[in-house]
Short mmCIF file of C-alpha atoms and ligand atoms in Angstrom, two decimals:
data_model
loop_
_atom_site.label_atom_id
_atom_site.label_comp_id
_atom_site.label_asym_id
_atom_site.label_seq_id
_atom_site.Cartn_x
_atom_site.Cartn_y
_atom_site.Cartn_z
CA UNK A 1 110.19 89.47 127.80
CA UNK A 2 112.30 92.37 126.40
CA UNK A 3 111.04 95.91 126.95
CA UNK A 4 109.58 97.94 124.08
CA UNK A 5 108.76 101.13 125.90
CA UNK A 6 111.66 103.15 124.48
CA UNK A 7 112.05 104.26 120.85
CA UNK A 8 113.18 101.24 118.86
CA UNK A 9 116.33 101.68 116.82
CA UNK A 10 116.96 98.66 114.72
CA UNK A 11 118.33 97.01 111.65
CA UNK A 12 116.23 94.79 109.40
CA UNK A 13 116.98 91.69 107.32
CA UNK A 14 115.05 88.83 105.70
CA UNK A 15 115.70 85.10 105.77
CA UNK A 16 116.27 84.34 102.08
CA UNK A 17 118.41 87.45 101.68
CA UNK A 18 120.94 86.53 104.37
CA UNK A 19 120.68 82.98 105.69
CA UNK A 20 122.02 80.69 102.97
CA UNK A 21 122.12 77.03 104.12
CA UNK A 22 119.18 76.31 101.86
CA UNK A 23 119.55 72.56 102.05
CA UNK A 24 120.57 72.20 105.68
CA UNK A 25 118.87 70.76 108.73
CA UNK A 26 115.69 69.76 106.95
CA UNK A 27 114.80 73.08 105.31
CA UNK A 28 112.34 72.65 102.44
CA UNK A 29 112.55 74.48 99.12
CA UNK A 30 111.13 77.97 98.75
CA UNK A 31 109.88 79.69 95.62
CA UNK A 32 113.09 81.75 95.62
CA UNK A 33 115.21 78.59 95.42
CA UNK A 34 113.26 77.54 92.37
CA UNK A 35 113.24 80.99 90.79
CA UNK A 36 116.95 81.73 91.26
CA UNK A 37 117.97 78.34 89.85
CA UNK A 38 115.88 78.88 86.75
CA UNK A 39 118.32 80.77 84.48
CA UNK A 40 117.55 84.30 83.37
CA UNK A 41 115.59 85.59 86.36
CA UNK A 42 118.33 87.06 88.53
CA UNK A 43 121.24 89.27 87.52
CA UNK A 44 124.39 87.22 86.86
CA UNK A 45 122.59 84.04 87.91
CA UNK A 46 123.05 84.85 91.61
CA UNK A 47 121.17 82.74 94.15
CA UNK A 48 120.59 82.82 97.90
CA UNK A 49 122.25 79.42 98.38
CA UNK A 50 124.96 80.94 100.56
CA UNK A 51 123.98 84.63 100.78
CA UNK A 52 125.61 86.07 103.95
CA UNK A 53 125.92 82.61 105.48
CA UNK A 54 124.03 84.03 108.43
CA UNK A 55 122.72 80.55 109.30
CA UNK A 56 126.26 79.77 110.48
CA UNK A 57 127.48 83.27 111.36
CA UNK A 58 124.42 84.51 113.27
CA UNK A 59 126.31 84.95 116.52
CA UNK A 60 128.91 87.23 114.85
CA UNK A 61 126.02 89.18 113.31
CA UNK A 62 124.30 89.64 116.68
CA UNK A 63 127.62 90.89 118.04
CA UNK A 64 127.74 93.48 115.23
CA UNK A 65 124.30 94.71 116.29
CA UNK A 66 125.25 94.82 119.94
CA UNK A 67 128.33 96.91 119.08
CA UNK A 68 126.19 99.17 116.92
CA UNK A 69 123.99 99.88 119.94
CA UNK A 70 120.61 99.12 118.36
CA UNK A 71 117.93 97.96 120.77
CA UNK A 72 115.90 95.95 118.24
CA UNK A 73 116.43 93.57 115.33
CA UNK A 74 113.79 92.87 112.71
CA UNK A 75 114.37 89.56 110.95
CA UNK A 76 112.15 87.14 109.10
CA UNK A 77 111.67 83.46 109.65
CA UNK A 78 112.10 81.11 106.74
CA UNK A 79 108.71 79.41 106.45
CA UNK A 80 110.21 76.35 104.67
CA UNK A 81 112.78 75.95 107.44
CA UNK A 82 109.94 75.60 109.92
CA UNK A 83 107.39 73.77 107.76
CA UNK A 84 109.39 72.20 104.90
CA UNK A 85 106.15 71.28 103.13
CA UNK A 86 104.49 74.58 104.04
CA UNK A 87 102.16 72.91 106.54
CA UNK A 88 101.87 69.81 108.66
CA UNK A 89 104.92 68.47 110.45
CA UNK A 90 107.22 71.17 111.86
CA UNK A 91 111.00 70.90 111.53
CA UNK A 92 112.51 70.96 115.00
CA UNK A 93 116.01 71.89 113.75
CA UNK A 94 114.58 74.94 111.97
CA UNK A 95 112.76 76.13 115.07
CA UNK A 96 115.88 75.50 117.16
CA UNK A 97 117.86 77.89 114.96
CA UNK A 98 115.47 80.77 115.64
CA UNK A 99 115.22 79.83 119.29
CA UNK A 100 119.01 80.22 119.66
CA UNK A 101 118.97 83.50 117.76
CA UNK A 102 116.19 84.93 119.93
CA UNK A 103 117.95 83.86 123.11
CA UNK A 104 121.17 85.53 122.01
CA UNK A 105 119.36 88.75 121.05
CA UNK A 106 117.61 88.87 124.43
CA UNK A 107 120.90 88.22 126.20
CA UNK A 108 122.37 91.26 124.41
CA UNK A 109 119.36 93.48 125.21
CA UNK A 110 118.17 93.54 121.59
CA UNK A 111 114.40 93.23 121.17
CA UNK A 112 113.49 90.68 118.48
CA UNK A 113 110.86 91.81 115.95
CA UNK A 114 109.86 88.78 113.90
CA UNK A 115 108.41 88.91 110.39
CA UNK A 116 106.61 85.70 109.44
CA UNK A 117 106.45 86.09 105.68
CA UNK A 118 109.09 87.97 103.73
CA UNK A 119 108.41 86.36 100.33
CA UNK A 120 110.07 82.92 100.67
CA UNK A 121 106.93 80.85 100.32
CA UNK A 122 107.45 77.09 100.57
CA UNK A 123 107.57 75.68 97.04
CA UNK A 124 105.14 72.94 98.09
CA UNK A 125 102.47 75.62 98.64
CA UNK A 126 103.29 77.33 95.34
CA UNK A 127 102.71 73.97 93.66
CA UNK A 128 99.13 74.22 94.96
CA UNK A 129 98.66 77.74 93.62
CA UNK A 130 100.59 79.84 96.13
CA UNK A 131 98.81 83.05 97.10
CA UNK A 132 96.30 82.54 94.30
CA UNK A 133 94.96 79.72 96.47
CA UNK A 134 92.88 80.76 99.47
CA UNK A 135 94.21 77.79 101.47
CA UNK A 136 97.62 79.48 101.67
CA UNK A 137 96.07 82.03 104.06
CA UNK A 138 95.14 79.19 106.41
CA UNK A 139 98.60 77.65 106.09
CA UNK A 140 100.14 80.99 107.10
CA UNK A 141 98.02 80.86 110.26
CA UNK A 142 99.19 77.32 111.01
CA UNK A 143 102.80 78.42 110.57
CA UNK A 144 102.16 81.49 112.77
CA UNK A 145 100.80 79.15 115.43
CA UNK A 146 103.90 76.90 115.25
CA UNK A 147 106.41 79.74 115.44
CA UNK A 148 104.67 81.75 118.15
CA UNK A 149 104.14 78.57 120.17
CA UNK A 150 107.92 78.40 120.40
CA UNK A 151 108.94 82.08 120.56
CA UNK A 152 106.10 84.27 121.84
CA UNK A 153 107.46 84.15 125.40
CA UNK A 154 110.53 86.16 124.22
CA UNK A 155 109.39 88.00 121.08
CA UNK A 156 107.29 91.07 121.91
CA UNK A 157 106.77 92.24 118.32
CA UNK A 158 105.38 90.25 115.39
CA UNK A 159 104.91 91.29 111.77
CA UNK A 160 102.66 89.02 109.76
CA UNK A 161 103.60 90.05 106.20
CA UNK A 162 106.32 92.13 104.61
CA UNK A 163 105.24 94.38 101.73
CA UNK A 164 102.35 92.29 100.37
CA UNK A 165 101.96 94.93 97.62
CA UNK A 166 105.48 94.36 96.29
CA UNK A 167 105.08 90.59 96.53
CA UNK A 168 101.83 90.75 94.56
CA UNK A 169 103.12 93.15 91.89
CA UNK A 170 106.59 91.73 91.25
CA UNK A 171 105.80 88.10 92.01
CA UNK A 172 102.37 87.67 90.46
CA UNK A 173 101.52 90.69 88.26
CA UNK A 174 104.84 91.34 86.49
CA UNK A 175 106.79 88.14 87.13
CA UNK A 176 110.14 89.76 87.93
CA UNK A 177 110.23 88.13 91.38
CA UNK A 178 109.36 84.59 92.44
CA UNK A 179 107.09 82.85 91.66
CA UNK A 180 107.46 84.64 88.30
CA UNK A 181 103.83 84.95 87.24
CA UNK A 182 102.84 87.81 84.92
CA UNK A 183 99.09 87.99 85.49
CA UNK A 184 98.68 91.78 85.60
CA UNK A 185 95.30 92.57 87.17
CA UNK A 186 94.46 88.88 87.47
CA UNK A 187 96.95 88.92 90.35
CA UNK A 188 94.41 90.74 92.56
CA UNK A 189 93.29 87.58 94.44
CA UNK A 190 96.86 87.51 95.78
CA UNK A 191 96.08 90.75 97.61
CA UNK A 192 93.00 89.33 99.25
CA UNK A 193 94.54 86.00 100.20
CA UNK A 194 97.59 87.67 101.75
CA UNK A 195 95.33 90.02 103.72
CA UNK A 196 93.18 87.11 104.86
CA UNK A 197 96.36 85.30 105.88
CA UNK A 198 97.39 88.39 107.85
CA UNK A 199 94.07 88.35 109.75
CA UNK A 200 94.16 84.62 110.44
CA UNK A 201 97.82 84.73 111.46
CA UNK A 202 97.07 87.65 113.80
CA UNK A 203 94.44 85.51 115.53
CA UNK A 204 96.88 82.60 115.80
CA UNK A 205 99.63 84.82 117.20
CA UNK A 206 97.31 86.34 119.79
CA UNK A 207 96.05 82.90 120.83
CA UNK A 208 99.66 82.07 121.71
CA UNK A 209 100.09 85.25 123.73
CA UNK A 210 101.89 87.46 121.18
CA UNK A 211 101.95 90.95 122.68
CA UNK A 212 102.22 93.17 119.62
CA UNK A 213 101.09 92.35 116.09
CA UNK A 214 101.75 94.50 113.00
CA UNK A 215 101.66 94.26 109.25
CA UNK A 216 104.42 95.96 107.23
CA UNK A 217 103.37 97.81 104.09
CA UNK A 218 105.59 99.47 101.53
CA UNK A 219 104.23 103.00 101.04
CA UNK A 220 105.13 105.95 98.84
CA UNK A 221 103.90 109.53 98.70
CA UNK A 222 102.34 109.88 95.25
CA UNK A 223 102.84 113.10 93.32
CA UNK A 224 100.89 113.87 90.14
CA UNK A 225 103.11 114.79 87.18
CA UNK A 226 100.98 117.92 86.59
CA UNK A 227 97.79 119.57 87.78
CA UNK A 228 95.81 118.27 84.79
CA UNK A 229 92.64 116.31 85.67
CA UNK A 230 94.07 113.28 83.81
CA UNK A 231 97.29 113.26 85.82
CA UNK A 232 95.42 113.86 89.07
CA UNK A 233 93.13 110.90 88.32
CA UNK A 234 96.10 108.70 87.41
CA UNK A 235 97.93 109.65 90.63
CA UNK A 236 94.85 108.85 92.69
CA UNK A 237 94.52 105.47 90.98
CA UNK A 238 98.16 104.66 91.71
CA UNK A 239 97.83 105.81 95.32
CA UNK A 240 94.86 103.46 95.72
CA UNK A 241 96.84 100.49 94.46
CA UNK A 242 100.14 101.14 96.22
CA UNK A 243 99.06 102.77 99.49
CA UNK A 244 95.43 101.93 100.13
CA UNK A 245 94.85 98.38 98.87
CA UNK A 246 96.73 96.91 101.83
CA UNK A 247 96.13 99.62 104.45
CA UNK A 248 92.39 100.32 104.12
CA UNK A 249 91.15 96.73 104.72
CA UNK A 250 93.40 96.39 107.77
CA UNK A 251 92.70 99.80 109.30
CA UNK A 252 89.21 100.60 108.01
CA UNK A 253 87.74 97.15 107.37
CA UNK A 254 87.03 97.72 103.70
CA UNK A 255 88.72 97.79 100.31
CA UNK A 256 89.23 101.15 98.58
CA UNK A 257 87.30 101.96 95.42
CA UNK A 258 89.02 100.00 92.64
CA UNK A 259 86.79 101.22 89.81
CA UNK A 260 89.77 102.94 88.12
CA UNK A 261 90.91 99.36 87.45
CA UNK A 262 87.50 98.24 86.19
CA UNK A 263 87.01 96.25 89.41
CA UNK A 264 83.74 96.60 91.30
CA UNK A 265 84.01 93.60 93.62
CA UNK A 266 86.88 91.27 94.36
CA UNK A 267 85.63 87.78 93.57
CA UNK A 268 87.98 86.23 96.11
CA UNK A 269 86.21 87.91 99.05
CA UNK A 270 83.83 85.77 101.12
CA UNK A 271 81.42 86.69 103.91
CA UNK A 272 83.26 87.34 107.16
CA UNK A 273 86.68 87.97 105.55
CA UNK A 274 86.59 91.73 106.14
CA UNK A 275 86.23 91.23 109.89
CA UNK A 276 89.09 88.72 110.00
CA UNK A 277 91.35 91.09 108.08
CA UNK A 278 90.53 94.08 110.29
CA UNK A 279 91.75 92.57 113.58
CA UNK A 280 92.81 95.43 115.85
CA UNK A 281 96.53 96.03 115.36
CA UNK A 282 99.19 97.21 117.78
CA UNK A 283 101.16 99.01 115.14
CA UNK A 284 101.63 99.60 111.44
CA UNK A 285 105.01 98.87 109.88
CA UNK A 286 105.94 101.24 107.08
CA UNK A 287 108.77 100.69 104.62
CA UNK A 288 109.77 103.87 102.81
CA UNK A 289 112.34 104.27 100.06
CA UNK A 290 111.18 107.10 97.75
CA UNK A 291 108.20 109.06 96.47
CA UNK A 292 106.54 108.31 93.13
CA UNK A 293 105.50 110.71 90.35
CA UNK A 294 102.58 109.55 88.26
CA UNK A 295 101.07 110.66 84.95
CA UNK A 296 98.12 109.57 82.85
CA UNK A 297 99.23 107.09 80.16
CA UNK A 298 100.51 108.82 77.03
CA UNK A 299 98.42 108.41 73.89
CA UNK A 300 98.97 104.88 72.53
CA UNK A 301 101.21 103.79 75.45
CA UNK A 302 101.06 100.11 76.37
CA UNK A 303 100.48 100.06 80.13
CA UNK A 304 98.92 96.61 80.19
CA UNK A 305 95.55 98.21 80.92
CA UNK A 306 96.79 100.16 83.94
CA UNK A 307 95.42 103.72 84.26
CA UNK A 308 98.77 105.38 85.04
CA UNK A 309 102.40 105.69 84.04
CA UNK A 310 105.44 106.27 86.23
CA UNK A 311 106.71 109.72 85.21
CA UNK A 312 109.88 109.49 87.32
CA UNK A 313 110.94 111.79 90.16
CA UNK A 314 113.74 114.05 88.94
CA UNK A 315 115.96 116.71 90.47
CA UNK A 316 117.26 114.69 93.44
CA UNK A 317 120.38 112.63 94.04
CA UNK A 318 119.85 108.95 93.37
CA UNK A 319 120.93 105.67 94.93
CA UNK A 320 122.81 102.95 93.04
CA UNK A 321 119.39 101.56 92.14
CA UNK A 322 118.54 104.94 90.61
CA UNK A 323 115.94 105.63 93.30
CA UNK A 324 115.54 109.35 94.13
CA UNK A 325 116.72 110.33 97.60
CA UNK A 326 113.92 112.43 99.09
CA UNK A 327 114.11 112.36 102.89
CA UNK A 328 111.19 114.75 103.35
CA UNK A 329 109.04 112.21 101.49
CA UNK A 330 109.11 110.16 104.68
CA UNK A 331 107.69 113.04 106.72
CA UNK A 332 105.12 113.64 103.98
CA UNK A 333 104.17 109.95 104.01
CA UNK A 334 103.84 109.67 107.79
CA UNK A 335 101.82 112.86 108.20
CA UNK A 336 99.71 111.84 105.18
CA UNK A 337 98.88 108.50 106.81
CA UNK A 338 97.85 110.31 109.96
CA UNK A 339 95.65 112.68 107.94
CA UNK A 340 94.08 109.80 106.00
CA UNK A 341 93.42 107.36 108.84
CA UNK A 342 93.15 109.67 111.87
CA UNK A 343 92.60 107.70 115.07
CA UNK A 344 92.39 104.46 113.09
CA UNK A 345 96.16 104.72 112.60
CA UNK A 346 97.96 102.72 115.30
CA UNK A 347 101.52 103.58 116.37
CA UNK A 348 103.82 103.52 113.35
CA UNK A 349 107.17 101.77 113.09
CA UNK A 350 109.41 102.57 110.13
CA UNK A 351 110.36 98.95 109.62
CA UNK A 352 112.66 99.63 106.64
CA UNK A 353 114.51 102.60 105.23
CA UNK A 354 117.87 102.64 103.54
CA UNK A 355 119.76 102.98 100.28
CA UNK A 356 121.96 100.94 97.98
CA UNK A 357 125.41 102.25 97.10
CA UNK A 358 128.38 100.78 95.27
CA UNK A 359 130.37 100.37 98.48
CA UNK A 360 133.80 98.75 98.44
CA UNK A 361 136.68 99.01 100.92
CA UNK A 362 139.35 101.54 99.98
CA UNK A 363 143.11 100.72 100.06
CA UNK A 364 143.03 101.39 103.81
CA UNK A 365 140.21 98.86 104.26
CA UNK A 366 137.68 101.59 105.15
CA UNK A 367 134.25 101.57 103.50
CA UNK A 368 133.56 105.29 103.39
CA UNK A 369 129.84 105.43 102.50
CA UNK A 370 129.25 109.14 103.10
CA UNK A 371 126.17 109.14 100.85
CA UNK A 372 124.47 106.62 103.18
CA UNK A 373 125.26 108.81 106.19
CA UNK A 374 123.61 111.76 104.45
CA UNK A 375 120.66 109.52 103.53
CA UNK A 376 120.13 108.21 107.07
CA UNK A 377 120.62 111.60 108.68
CA UNK A 378 117.98 113.14 106.44
CA UNK A 379 115.46 110.35 106.96
CA UNK A 380 115.90 110.27 110.74
CA UNK A 381 115.31 114.02 110.69
CA UNK A 382 112.11 113.35 108.70
CA UNK A 383 110.95 110.93 111.41
CA UNK A 384 111.68 113.59 114.04
CA UNK A 385 109.68 116.15 112.06
CA UNK A 386 106.73 113.75 111.66
CA UNK A 387 106.70 113.10 115.41
CA UNK A 388 106.76 116.86 116.00
CA UNK A 389 103.73 117.10 113.70
CA UNK A 390 101.81 114.61 115.82
CA UNK A 391 102.51 111.20 114.27
CA UNK A 392 103.09 108.47 116.84
CA UNK A 393 106.29 106.92 115.44
CA UNK A 394 107.89 104.38 117.74
CA UNK A 395 110.71 102.82 115.80
CA UNK A 396 113.15 103.18 112.91
CA UNK A 397 114.89 100.18 111.31
CA UNK A 398 117.68 100.59 108.78
CA UNK A 399 117.53 98.32 105.78
CA UNK A 400 119.86 96.59 106.16
CA UNK A 401 122.35 95.27 108.69
CA UNK A 402 124.41 93.53 105.99
CA UNK A 403 124.89 93.79 102.25
CA UNK A 404 122.73 90.92 101.06
CA UNK A 405 120.87 89.18 98.23
CA UNK A 406 118.76 91.92 96.65
CA UNK A 407 116.23 89.68 94.86
CA UNK A 408 116.29 90.07 91.04
CA UNK A 409 119.41 92.27 91.34
CA UNK A 410 121.42 89.57 93.08
CA UNK A 411 124.37 90.88 95.10
CA UNK A 412 124.93 94.04 93.05
CA UNK A 413 122.91 96.41 95.20
CA UNK A 414 124.56 96.91 98.58
CA UNK A 415 122.20 98.17 101.30
CA UNK A 416 124.21 97.20 104.39
CA UNK A 417 125.62 99.18 107.28
CA UNK A 418 128.14 96.36 107.18
CA UNK A 419 129.99 95.46 104.00
CA UNK A 420 130.06 91.77 103.12
CA UNK A 421 132.78 90.31 100.92
CA UNK A 422 130.74 87.50 99.41
CA UNK A 423 133.86 85.51 98.44
CA UNK A 424 135.21 85.34 102.00
CA UNK A 425 132.16 86.36 104.09
CA UNK A 426 134.31 88.98 105.79
CA UNK A 427 132.16 91.63 107.47
CA UNK A 428 133.44 95.23 107.54
CA UNK A 429 131.39 97.87 109.31
CA UNK A 430 131.05 100.88 107.01
CA UNK A 431 131.42 104.54 108.00
CA UNK A 432 127.59 104.71 108.26
CA UNK A 433 127.66 101.98 110.94
CA UNK A 434 130.02 104.06 113.07
CA UNK A 435 127.99 107.19 112.40
CA UNK A 436 124.72 105.50 113.42
CA UNK A 437 126.26 104.22 116.63
CA UNK A 438 127.21 107.78 117.60
CA UNK A 439 123.79 109.11 116.54
CA UNK A 440 121.86 106.59 118.63
CA UNK A 441 124.11 107.03 121.63
CA UNK A 442 123.83 110.82 121.47
CA UNK A 443 120.03 110.91 120.89
CA UNK A 444 118.02 107.95 122.18
CA UNK A 445 114.96 109.58 120.53
CA UNK A 446 115.08 110.76 116.88
O1 IFM B 1 115.59 94.22 99.97
C1 IFM B 1 114.31 94.73 99.98
C2 IFM B 1 113.49 94.08 101.08
O2 IFM B 1 113.48 92.70 100.98
C3 IFM B 1 112.07 94.58 101.05
N1 IFM B 1 112.02 96.02 101.02
C4 IFM B 1 112.86 96.71 100.07
C5 IFM B 1 114.29 96.22 100.17
C6 IFM B 1 115.18 96.95 99.16
O3 IFM B 1 114.73 96.71 97.87
#
């Protein structure tokens, strides 16, 4: 079993975003296959059919990580590659793929950190209601059992869910991600069923000897647009939805007060669920990209019944996505989590942090992404500052190893340390890759 006693420096990816090979070796369809092939959902009609062709080029990609000098790799398993129908018979060829990948990582001294669910739900389960159906939580546990039965002897770190908040909001409340449902607040059962799935999967992983189990939540420091009572209330309501809905039940065993949303009890909750969800955790994964500035809805604004409006963070440089670059927001977030949860906060792993830029090779073939270097430098400094302020941070994973399929934005947003020419699949390490290698080698701790 690989060691995880040192600070983990890693890169992160997700199955649908890099693997391709969507119809190979018995893989079933996922909701993202369906969504991307339904015209109009994804920029320029891009799909993940080929993506980075990682399913065939995984060994080259492991080599890139070994040369980079990272000691961990966070990747997700494609649920429909393992259970093509979402449950029942497992697909041996799918499991074999991950088995080979894990072996190669271990051989190169790179600790595998496996995410079970990074949004590519088997279509067969979506046909039965997806995360609106409580049964999906039990199917996640079955899938967790299958995968850990094969890999737990070599994978010391497991992440049940990636960003359940984003999956609920974009996939089920707004419909801009698969499965494309626009239910607004009626999407709330998706929160509970994902959390229940997290708890049940945690039990299944532990039963197979998994050493460390985490959940990864996307979090953002929330800033009120002004000191007015209305803006303060709106900011608190947003903070509850984005930061507390998925952290409180896991860390404190109860849902936060959702009365700002007109919700007194979540109908989906049954007796005993809270205990299942609040299984003791070995770590909390945090994905940070930017802070959020929130105002009360303007008079007459159509917010779909939500008690806040995004007022936009201004005065900072922005990424290609237009996201503000605020490195100190990561320190603020980490110290804020410590202040909020105290000793209930387990060790924290920054499981994603990175930026999209319009990176292309220059005439000399060099991809000179200086803005990403500045971004990473600032955010690693923020991790160092948070540790100095008493937060137990044990890992930092750059999103992402490779330029890849960025969901509704297709291939236009490049997040990689390594440039991918999607026509030829040529990989070119960017200047930030070389910079990070030097940084890690010079300072094994942030
Ligand atoms: O690409 C995504 C990833 O899948 C989840 N976290 C945010 C990244 C950038 O948008």
